[in-house]
Coordinates of C-alpha atoms in Angstrom, one line a residue:
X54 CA 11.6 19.6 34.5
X55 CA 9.9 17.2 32.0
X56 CA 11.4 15.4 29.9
X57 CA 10.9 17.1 25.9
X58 CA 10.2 15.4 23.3
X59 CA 10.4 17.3 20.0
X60 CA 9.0 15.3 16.8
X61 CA 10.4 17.1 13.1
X62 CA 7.6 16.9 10.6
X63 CA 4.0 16.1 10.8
X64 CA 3.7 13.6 7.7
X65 CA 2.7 9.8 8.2
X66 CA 5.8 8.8 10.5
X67 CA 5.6 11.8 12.5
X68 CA 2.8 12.7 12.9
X69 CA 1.7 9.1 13.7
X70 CA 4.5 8.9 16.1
X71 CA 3.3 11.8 18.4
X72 CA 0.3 10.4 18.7
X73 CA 1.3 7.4 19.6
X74 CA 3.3 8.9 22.2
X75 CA 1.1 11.2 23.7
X76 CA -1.3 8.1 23.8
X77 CA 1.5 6.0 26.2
X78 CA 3.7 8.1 27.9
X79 CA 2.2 10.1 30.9
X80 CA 1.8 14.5 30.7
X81 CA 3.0 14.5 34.4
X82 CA 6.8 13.4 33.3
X83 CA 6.9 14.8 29.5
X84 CA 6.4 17.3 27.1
X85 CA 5.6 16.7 23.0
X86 CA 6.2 18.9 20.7
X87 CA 5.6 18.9 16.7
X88 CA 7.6 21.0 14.4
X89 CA 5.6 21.3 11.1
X90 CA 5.8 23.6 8.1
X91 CA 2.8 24.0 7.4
X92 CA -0.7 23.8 9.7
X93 CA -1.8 21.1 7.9
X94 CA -2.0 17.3 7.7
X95 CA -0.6 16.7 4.3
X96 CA -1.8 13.1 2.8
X97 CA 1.3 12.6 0.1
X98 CA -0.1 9.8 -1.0
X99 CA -3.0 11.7 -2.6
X100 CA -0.7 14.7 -4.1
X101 CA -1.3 13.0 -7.8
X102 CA -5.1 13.4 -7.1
X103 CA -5.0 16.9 -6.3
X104 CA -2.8 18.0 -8.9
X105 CA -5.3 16.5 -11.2
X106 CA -8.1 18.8 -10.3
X107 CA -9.6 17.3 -7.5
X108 CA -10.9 18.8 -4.4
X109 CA -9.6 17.0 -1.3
X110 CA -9.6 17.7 2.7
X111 CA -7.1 18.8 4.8
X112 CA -7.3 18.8 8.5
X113 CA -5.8 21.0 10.5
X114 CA -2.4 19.5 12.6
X115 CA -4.1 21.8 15.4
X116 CA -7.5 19.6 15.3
X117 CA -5.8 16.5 14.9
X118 CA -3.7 16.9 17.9
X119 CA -6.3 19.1 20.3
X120 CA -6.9 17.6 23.5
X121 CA -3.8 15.0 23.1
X122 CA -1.2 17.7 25.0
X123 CA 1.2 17.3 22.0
X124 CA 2.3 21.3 21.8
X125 CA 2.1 22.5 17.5
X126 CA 4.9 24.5 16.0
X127 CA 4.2 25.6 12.9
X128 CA 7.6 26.4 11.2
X129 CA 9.9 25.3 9.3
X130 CA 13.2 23.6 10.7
X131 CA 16.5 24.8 9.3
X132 CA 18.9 23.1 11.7
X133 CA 19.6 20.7 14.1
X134 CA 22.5 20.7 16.8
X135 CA 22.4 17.3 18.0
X136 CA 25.7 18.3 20.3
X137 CA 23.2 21.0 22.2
X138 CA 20.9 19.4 21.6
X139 CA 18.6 22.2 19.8
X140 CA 16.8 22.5 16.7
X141 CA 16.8 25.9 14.6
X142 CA 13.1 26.9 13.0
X143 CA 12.1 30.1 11.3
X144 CA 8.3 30.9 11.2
X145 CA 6.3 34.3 10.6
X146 CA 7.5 36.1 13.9
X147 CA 11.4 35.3 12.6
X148 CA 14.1 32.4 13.7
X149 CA 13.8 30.5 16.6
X150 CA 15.6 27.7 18.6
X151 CA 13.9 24.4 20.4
X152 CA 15.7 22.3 23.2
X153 CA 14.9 18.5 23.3
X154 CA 15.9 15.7 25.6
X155 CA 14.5 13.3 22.8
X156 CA 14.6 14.2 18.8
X157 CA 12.4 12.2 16.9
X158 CA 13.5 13.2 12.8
X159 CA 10.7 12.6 10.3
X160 CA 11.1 15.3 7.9
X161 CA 10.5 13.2 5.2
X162 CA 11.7 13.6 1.1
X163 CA 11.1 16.2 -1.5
X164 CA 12.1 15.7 -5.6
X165 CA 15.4 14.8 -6.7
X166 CA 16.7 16.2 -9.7
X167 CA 19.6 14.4 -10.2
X168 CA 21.1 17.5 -11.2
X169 CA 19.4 17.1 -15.1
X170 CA 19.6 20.5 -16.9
X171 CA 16.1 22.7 -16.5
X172 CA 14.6 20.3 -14.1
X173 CA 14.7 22.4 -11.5
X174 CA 13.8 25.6 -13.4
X175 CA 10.6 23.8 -15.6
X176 CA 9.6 20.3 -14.0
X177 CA 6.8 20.2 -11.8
X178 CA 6.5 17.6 -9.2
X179 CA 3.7 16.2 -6.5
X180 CA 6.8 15.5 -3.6
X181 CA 4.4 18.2 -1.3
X182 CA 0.6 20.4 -1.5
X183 CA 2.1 23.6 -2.7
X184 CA 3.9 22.1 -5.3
X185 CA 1.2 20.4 -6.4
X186 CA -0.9 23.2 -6.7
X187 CA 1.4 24.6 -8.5
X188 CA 0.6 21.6 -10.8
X189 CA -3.1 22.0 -10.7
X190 CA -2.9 25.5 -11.7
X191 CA -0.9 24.6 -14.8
X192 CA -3.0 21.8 -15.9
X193 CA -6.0 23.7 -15.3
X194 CA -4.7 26.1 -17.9
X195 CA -4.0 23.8 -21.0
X196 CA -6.5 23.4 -23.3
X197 CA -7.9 20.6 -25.4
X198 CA -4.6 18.7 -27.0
X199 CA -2.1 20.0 -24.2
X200 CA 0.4 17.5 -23.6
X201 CA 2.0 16.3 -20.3
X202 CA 5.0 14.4 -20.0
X203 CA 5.7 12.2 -16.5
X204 CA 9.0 11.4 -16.0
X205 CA 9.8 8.3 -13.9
X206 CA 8.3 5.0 -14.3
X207 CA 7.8 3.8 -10.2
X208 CA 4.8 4.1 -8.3
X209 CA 4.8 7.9 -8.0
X210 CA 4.9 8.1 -12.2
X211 CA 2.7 5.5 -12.4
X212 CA 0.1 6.9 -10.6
X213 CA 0.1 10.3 -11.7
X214 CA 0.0 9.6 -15.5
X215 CA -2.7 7.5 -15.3
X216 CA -4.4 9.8 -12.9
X217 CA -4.1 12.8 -14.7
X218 CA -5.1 10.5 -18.1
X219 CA -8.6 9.8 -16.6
X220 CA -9.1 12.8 -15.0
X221 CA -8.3 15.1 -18.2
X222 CA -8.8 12.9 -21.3
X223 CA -8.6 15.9 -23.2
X224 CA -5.2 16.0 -22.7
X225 CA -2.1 14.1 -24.2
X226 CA -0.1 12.4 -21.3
X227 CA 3.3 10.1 -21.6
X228 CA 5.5 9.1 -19.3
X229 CA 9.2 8.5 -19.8
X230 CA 10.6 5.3 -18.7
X231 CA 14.3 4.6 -18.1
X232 CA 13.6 0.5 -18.6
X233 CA 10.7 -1.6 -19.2
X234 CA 7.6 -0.2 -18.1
X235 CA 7.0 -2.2 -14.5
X236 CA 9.9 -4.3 -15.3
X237 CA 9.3 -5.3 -11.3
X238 CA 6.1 -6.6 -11.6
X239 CA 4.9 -10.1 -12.0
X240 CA 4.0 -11.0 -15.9
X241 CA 0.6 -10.8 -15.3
X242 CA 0.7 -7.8 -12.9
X243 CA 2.8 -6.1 -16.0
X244 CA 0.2 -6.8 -18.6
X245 CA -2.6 -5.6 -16.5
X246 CA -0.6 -2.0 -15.8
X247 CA -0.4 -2.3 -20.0
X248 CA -3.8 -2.6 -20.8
X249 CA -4.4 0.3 -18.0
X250 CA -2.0 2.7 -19.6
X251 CA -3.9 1.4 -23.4
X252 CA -7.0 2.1 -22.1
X253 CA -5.9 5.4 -20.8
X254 CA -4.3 6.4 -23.7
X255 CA -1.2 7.0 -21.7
X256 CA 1.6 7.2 -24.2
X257 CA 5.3 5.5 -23.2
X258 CA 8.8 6.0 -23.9
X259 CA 10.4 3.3 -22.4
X260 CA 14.2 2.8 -22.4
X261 CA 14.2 6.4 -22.6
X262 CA 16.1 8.4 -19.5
X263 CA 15.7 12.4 -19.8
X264 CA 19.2 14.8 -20.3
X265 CA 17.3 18.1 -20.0
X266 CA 13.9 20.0 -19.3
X267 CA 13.1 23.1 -21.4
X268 CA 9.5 25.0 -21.5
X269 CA 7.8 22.9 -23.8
X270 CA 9.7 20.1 -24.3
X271 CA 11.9 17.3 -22.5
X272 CA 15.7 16.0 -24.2
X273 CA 15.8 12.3 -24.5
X274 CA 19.9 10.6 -23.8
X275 CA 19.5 9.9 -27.6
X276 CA 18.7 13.5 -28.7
X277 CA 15.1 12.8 -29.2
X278 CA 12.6 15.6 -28.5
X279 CA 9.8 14.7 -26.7
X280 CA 7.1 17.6 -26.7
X281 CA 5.7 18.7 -23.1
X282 CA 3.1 21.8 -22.5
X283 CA 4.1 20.3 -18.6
X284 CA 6.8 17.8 -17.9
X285 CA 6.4 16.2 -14.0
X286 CA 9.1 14.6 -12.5
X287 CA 8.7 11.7 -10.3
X288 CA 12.2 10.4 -11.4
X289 CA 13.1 9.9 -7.6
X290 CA 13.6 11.4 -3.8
X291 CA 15.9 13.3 -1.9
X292 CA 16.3 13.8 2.0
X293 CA 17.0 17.5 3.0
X294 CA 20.7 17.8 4.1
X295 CA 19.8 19.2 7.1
X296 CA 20.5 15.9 9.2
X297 CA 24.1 15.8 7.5
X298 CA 25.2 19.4 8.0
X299 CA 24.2 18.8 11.9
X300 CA 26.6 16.2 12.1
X301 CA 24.3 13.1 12.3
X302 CA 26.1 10.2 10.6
X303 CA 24.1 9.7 7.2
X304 CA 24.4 7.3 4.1
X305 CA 25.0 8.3 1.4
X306 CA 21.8 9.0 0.4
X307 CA 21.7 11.5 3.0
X308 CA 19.4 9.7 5.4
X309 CA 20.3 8.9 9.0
X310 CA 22.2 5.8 9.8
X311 CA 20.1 4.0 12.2
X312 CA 20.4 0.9 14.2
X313 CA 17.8 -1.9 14.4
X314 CA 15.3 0.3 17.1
X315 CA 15.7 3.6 14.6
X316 CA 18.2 5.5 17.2
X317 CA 20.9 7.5 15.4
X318 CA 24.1 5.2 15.5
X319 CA 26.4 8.7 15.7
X320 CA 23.8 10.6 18.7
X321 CA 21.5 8.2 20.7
X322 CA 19.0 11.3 21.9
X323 CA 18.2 11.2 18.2
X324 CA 15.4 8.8 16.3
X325 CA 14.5 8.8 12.7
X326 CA 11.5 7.6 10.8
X327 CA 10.4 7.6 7.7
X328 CA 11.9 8.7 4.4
X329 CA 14.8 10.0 5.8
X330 CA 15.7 7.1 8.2
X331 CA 18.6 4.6 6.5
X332 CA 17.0 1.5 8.1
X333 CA 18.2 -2.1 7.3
X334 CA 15.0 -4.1 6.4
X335 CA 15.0 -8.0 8.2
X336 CA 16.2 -8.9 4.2
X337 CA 19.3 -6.9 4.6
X338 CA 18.4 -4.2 2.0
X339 CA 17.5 -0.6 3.3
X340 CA 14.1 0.3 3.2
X341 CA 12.7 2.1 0.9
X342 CA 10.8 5.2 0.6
X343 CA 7.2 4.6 1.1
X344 CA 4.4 5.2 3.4
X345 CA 5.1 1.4 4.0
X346 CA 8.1 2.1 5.4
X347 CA 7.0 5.1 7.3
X348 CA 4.5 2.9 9.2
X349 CA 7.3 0.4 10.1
X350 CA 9.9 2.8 11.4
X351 CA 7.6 4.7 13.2
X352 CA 6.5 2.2 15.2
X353 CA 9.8 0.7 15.8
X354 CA 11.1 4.0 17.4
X355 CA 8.2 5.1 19.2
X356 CA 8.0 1.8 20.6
X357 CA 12.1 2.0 21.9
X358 CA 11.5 5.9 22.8
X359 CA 8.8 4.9 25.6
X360 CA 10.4 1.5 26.2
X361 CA 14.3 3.4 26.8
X362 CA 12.1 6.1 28.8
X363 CA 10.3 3.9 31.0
X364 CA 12.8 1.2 31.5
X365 CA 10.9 -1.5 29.4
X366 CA 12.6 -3.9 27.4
X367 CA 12.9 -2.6 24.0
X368 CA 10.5 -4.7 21.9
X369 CA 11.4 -5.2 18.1
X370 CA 8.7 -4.7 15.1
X371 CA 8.8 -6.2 11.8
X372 CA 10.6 -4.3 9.4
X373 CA 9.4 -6.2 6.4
X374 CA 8.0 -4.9 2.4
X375 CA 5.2 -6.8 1.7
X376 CA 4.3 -5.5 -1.6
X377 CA 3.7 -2.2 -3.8
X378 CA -0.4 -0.9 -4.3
X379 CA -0.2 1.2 -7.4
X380 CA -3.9 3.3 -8.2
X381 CA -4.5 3.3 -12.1
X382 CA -6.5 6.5 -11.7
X383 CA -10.0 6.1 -9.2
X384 CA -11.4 2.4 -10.7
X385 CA -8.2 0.7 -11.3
X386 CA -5.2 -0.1 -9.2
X387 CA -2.7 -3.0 -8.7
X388 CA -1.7 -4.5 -5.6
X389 CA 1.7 -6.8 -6.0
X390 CA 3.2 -8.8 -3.2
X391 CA 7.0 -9.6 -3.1
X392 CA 8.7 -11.9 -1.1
X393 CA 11.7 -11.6 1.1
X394 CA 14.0 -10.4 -1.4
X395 CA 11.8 -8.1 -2.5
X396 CA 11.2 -10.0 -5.8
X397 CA 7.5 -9.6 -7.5
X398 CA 5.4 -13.1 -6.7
X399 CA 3.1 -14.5 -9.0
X400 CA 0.1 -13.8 -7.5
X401 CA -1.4 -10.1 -7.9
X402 CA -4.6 -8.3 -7.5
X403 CA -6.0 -5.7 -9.7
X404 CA -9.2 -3.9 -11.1
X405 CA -11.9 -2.3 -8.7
X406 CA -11.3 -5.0 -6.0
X407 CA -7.9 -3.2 -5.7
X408 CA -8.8 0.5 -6.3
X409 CA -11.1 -0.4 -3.5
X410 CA -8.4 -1.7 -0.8
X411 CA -5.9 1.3 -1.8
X412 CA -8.7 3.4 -1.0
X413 CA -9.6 1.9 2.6
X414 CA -5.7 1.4 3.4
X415 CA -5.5 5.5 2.6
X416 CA -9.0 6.3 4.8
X417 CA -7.2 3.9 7.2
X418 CA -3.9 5.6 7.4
X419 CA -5.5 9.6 7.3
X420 CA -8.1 7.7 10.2
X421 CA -5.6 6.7 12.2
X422 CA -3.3 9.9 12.4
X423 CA -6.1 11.9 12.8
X424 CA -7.3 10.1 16.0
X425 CA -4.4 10.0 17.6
X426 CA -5.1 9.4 21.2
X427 CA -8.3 6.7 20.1
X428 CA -7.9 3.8 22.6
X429 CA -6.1 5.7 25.1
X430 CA -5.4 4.2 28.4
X431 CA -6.5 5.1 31.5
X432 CA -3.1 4.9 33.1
X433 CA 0.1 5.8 30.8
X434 CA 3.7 5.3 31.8
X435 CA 5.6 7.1 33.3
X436 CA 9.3 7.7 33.4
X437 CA 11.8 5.7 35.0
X438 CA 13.6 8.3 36.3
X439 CA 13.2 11.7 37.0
X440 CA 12.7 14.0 33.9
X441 CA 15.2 16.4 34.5
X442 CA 17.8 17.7 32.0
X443 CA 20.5 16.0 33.3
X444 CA 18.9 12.3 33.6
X445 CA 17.6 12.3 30.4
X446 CA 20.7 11.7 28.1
X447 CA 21.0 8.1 30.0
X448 CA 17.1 7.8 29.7
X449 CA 17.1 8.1 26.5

């Protein structure tokens, strides 16, 4: 029997990662298969965009994996067994179970509320598409003077205030800042987001964390009032606790404890990627949530999936942050690089020459996923042993 390999979630780690795998391991010794809520290929990083009124395209997971022999699930996963080694889905037809030799776990992050009163009941947030449709239908329905509140002052707040400033500037939008307003930016990357949010006429409340959401209006710690036709929260991320009720060891955060190839220290059939991988950068810290990220960790366990499978040595990839590239709406953006300690350098870039490179690293990144078997050799690998159920817990 061949060896399966199941991949949970088709976002930028995972669905990256099948390619890649279907690209290097041979069809005669294995089997991929995708688990994905929905049927499409969802570019996160462009959620702000469409929330704002703009039309963007989806492709299909079924296009962008036709003719690679990676199988397409579309469900939605609701447990894993990593002891059986089975993963529990539930689509149209009803619930279903999946067997894997290899898991590969990239189900990514959603919103965190941090339990604040009426979030959950009035925010709005861009974490996924239907959600921000949801959005997009709410905007579209305030008039001249409606007012918007974005709570959350990192790069998802960022870029959805100013977005939604230039792409409605009939509209009133703030965002609500626990601290200084990019605090973690260089001096001169700081006063360049400044002039952005000016010339925008993005209002902020800095020093200001949020106690409570209501229907037209958000609760500053202080008492203060702050009025919002539609309040978006981009205050932060949370990992589905599916991983932990499985029995996977997680941190704290909820995110799989990995070691320095992305295998599960607590279940070694099991790799993460992505969001919900708790992977310890070359600096020490854990890396955070970001497509940056995504590309790092995916790489590193598809590399050790094929290398453990075929008997290679396992190769190492840099698991580095090089920086933060923030879009100011469609004509601005920042990029910021930070050194080893993840401290802001001096040196930034910003205006149009920016906008520009955020633009060709996102065609890049929706390129590359959607071509996943581009390049692909004439000869792949193939297992070291035989694929069969009982070999493949010491393969992997």
């Amino acid at each position: 029997m061949k060896h399966r390999i199941v991949v949970l979630g088709a976002g930028y780690a995972g669905a990256f990662a099948a390619g890649n795998l279907a690209r290097r391991l041979s069809p005669a010794d294995i089997e991929i298969t995708v688990v994905n809520a929905v049927p499409d290929f969802v570019e996160r990083m462009r959620l702000h965009q469409l929330a704002s009124g703009q039309d963007l395209a989806f492709r299909t997971l079924a296009d962008v994996f036709a003719g690679t022999g990676v199988r397409l699930r579309v469900a939605r996963v609701t447990g894993v067994d990593p002891e059986r080694r089975t993963v529990a889905v539930t689509d149209e037809d009803g619930d279903g179970e999946l067997a894997y030799d290899t898991l590969l776990y990239a189900l990514g992050s959603s919103v965190a509320h941090h339990g604040v009163p009426g979030a959950a009941e009035y925010a709005f947030d861009v974490t996924g598409r239907s959600s921000a449709l949801r959005l997009r239908e709410r905007l579209a329905g305030l008039g001249e003077g409606g007012t918007v509140l974005v709570v959350g002052e990192g790069l998802t707040g960022i870029e959805t205030a100013t977005e939604f400033a230039e792409s409605r500037p009939d509209l009133s939008v703030a965002l609500a800042a626990r601290g200084e307003l990019g605090a973690w930016l260089s001096p001169k990357a700081r006063r360049h987001l400044r002039r952005a949010f000016d010339r925008l006429g993005v209002t902020v409340h800095e020093y200001t964390g949020i106690e409570a959401v209501e229907a037209t209006r958000a609760i500053a710690a202080d008492g203060t009032s702050i009025p919002a036709d539609v309040t978006v929260w981009s205050a932060g991320f949370a990992v589905h606790p599916i991983a932990a009720a499985g029995g996977l060891q997680v941190a704290e955060t909820g995110q799989i404890v990995v070691d320095r190839t992305m295998r599960s220290v607590s279940h070694p059939d099991v790799y993460a990627a992505g969001d919900c991988a708790y992977a310890i950068g070359e600096n020490g810290r854990p890396l955070p949530m970001s497509c940056a990220s995504a590309g790092v960790t995916n790489m590193q366990a598809t590399a050790a999936i094929i290398a453990r499978l075929t008997g290679g040595e396992v190769p190492t990839t840099g698991l580095k942050y090089y920086g933060n590239h923030i879009s100011l709406g469609r004509r601005d953006a920042i990029f910021q690089m930070v050194d080893g300690d993840v401290r802001s350098k001096p040196w930034y870039l910003g205006g149009r020459t920016a906008a520009r490179l955020k633009a060709s690293v996102l065609k890049g990144a929706e390129w590359g996923i959607t071509h996943p078997t581009f390049g692909m050799p004439k000869r792949r690998h193939r297992l070291a042993t035989a694929p069969d159920r009982a070999g493949a817990r010491a393969a992997a």
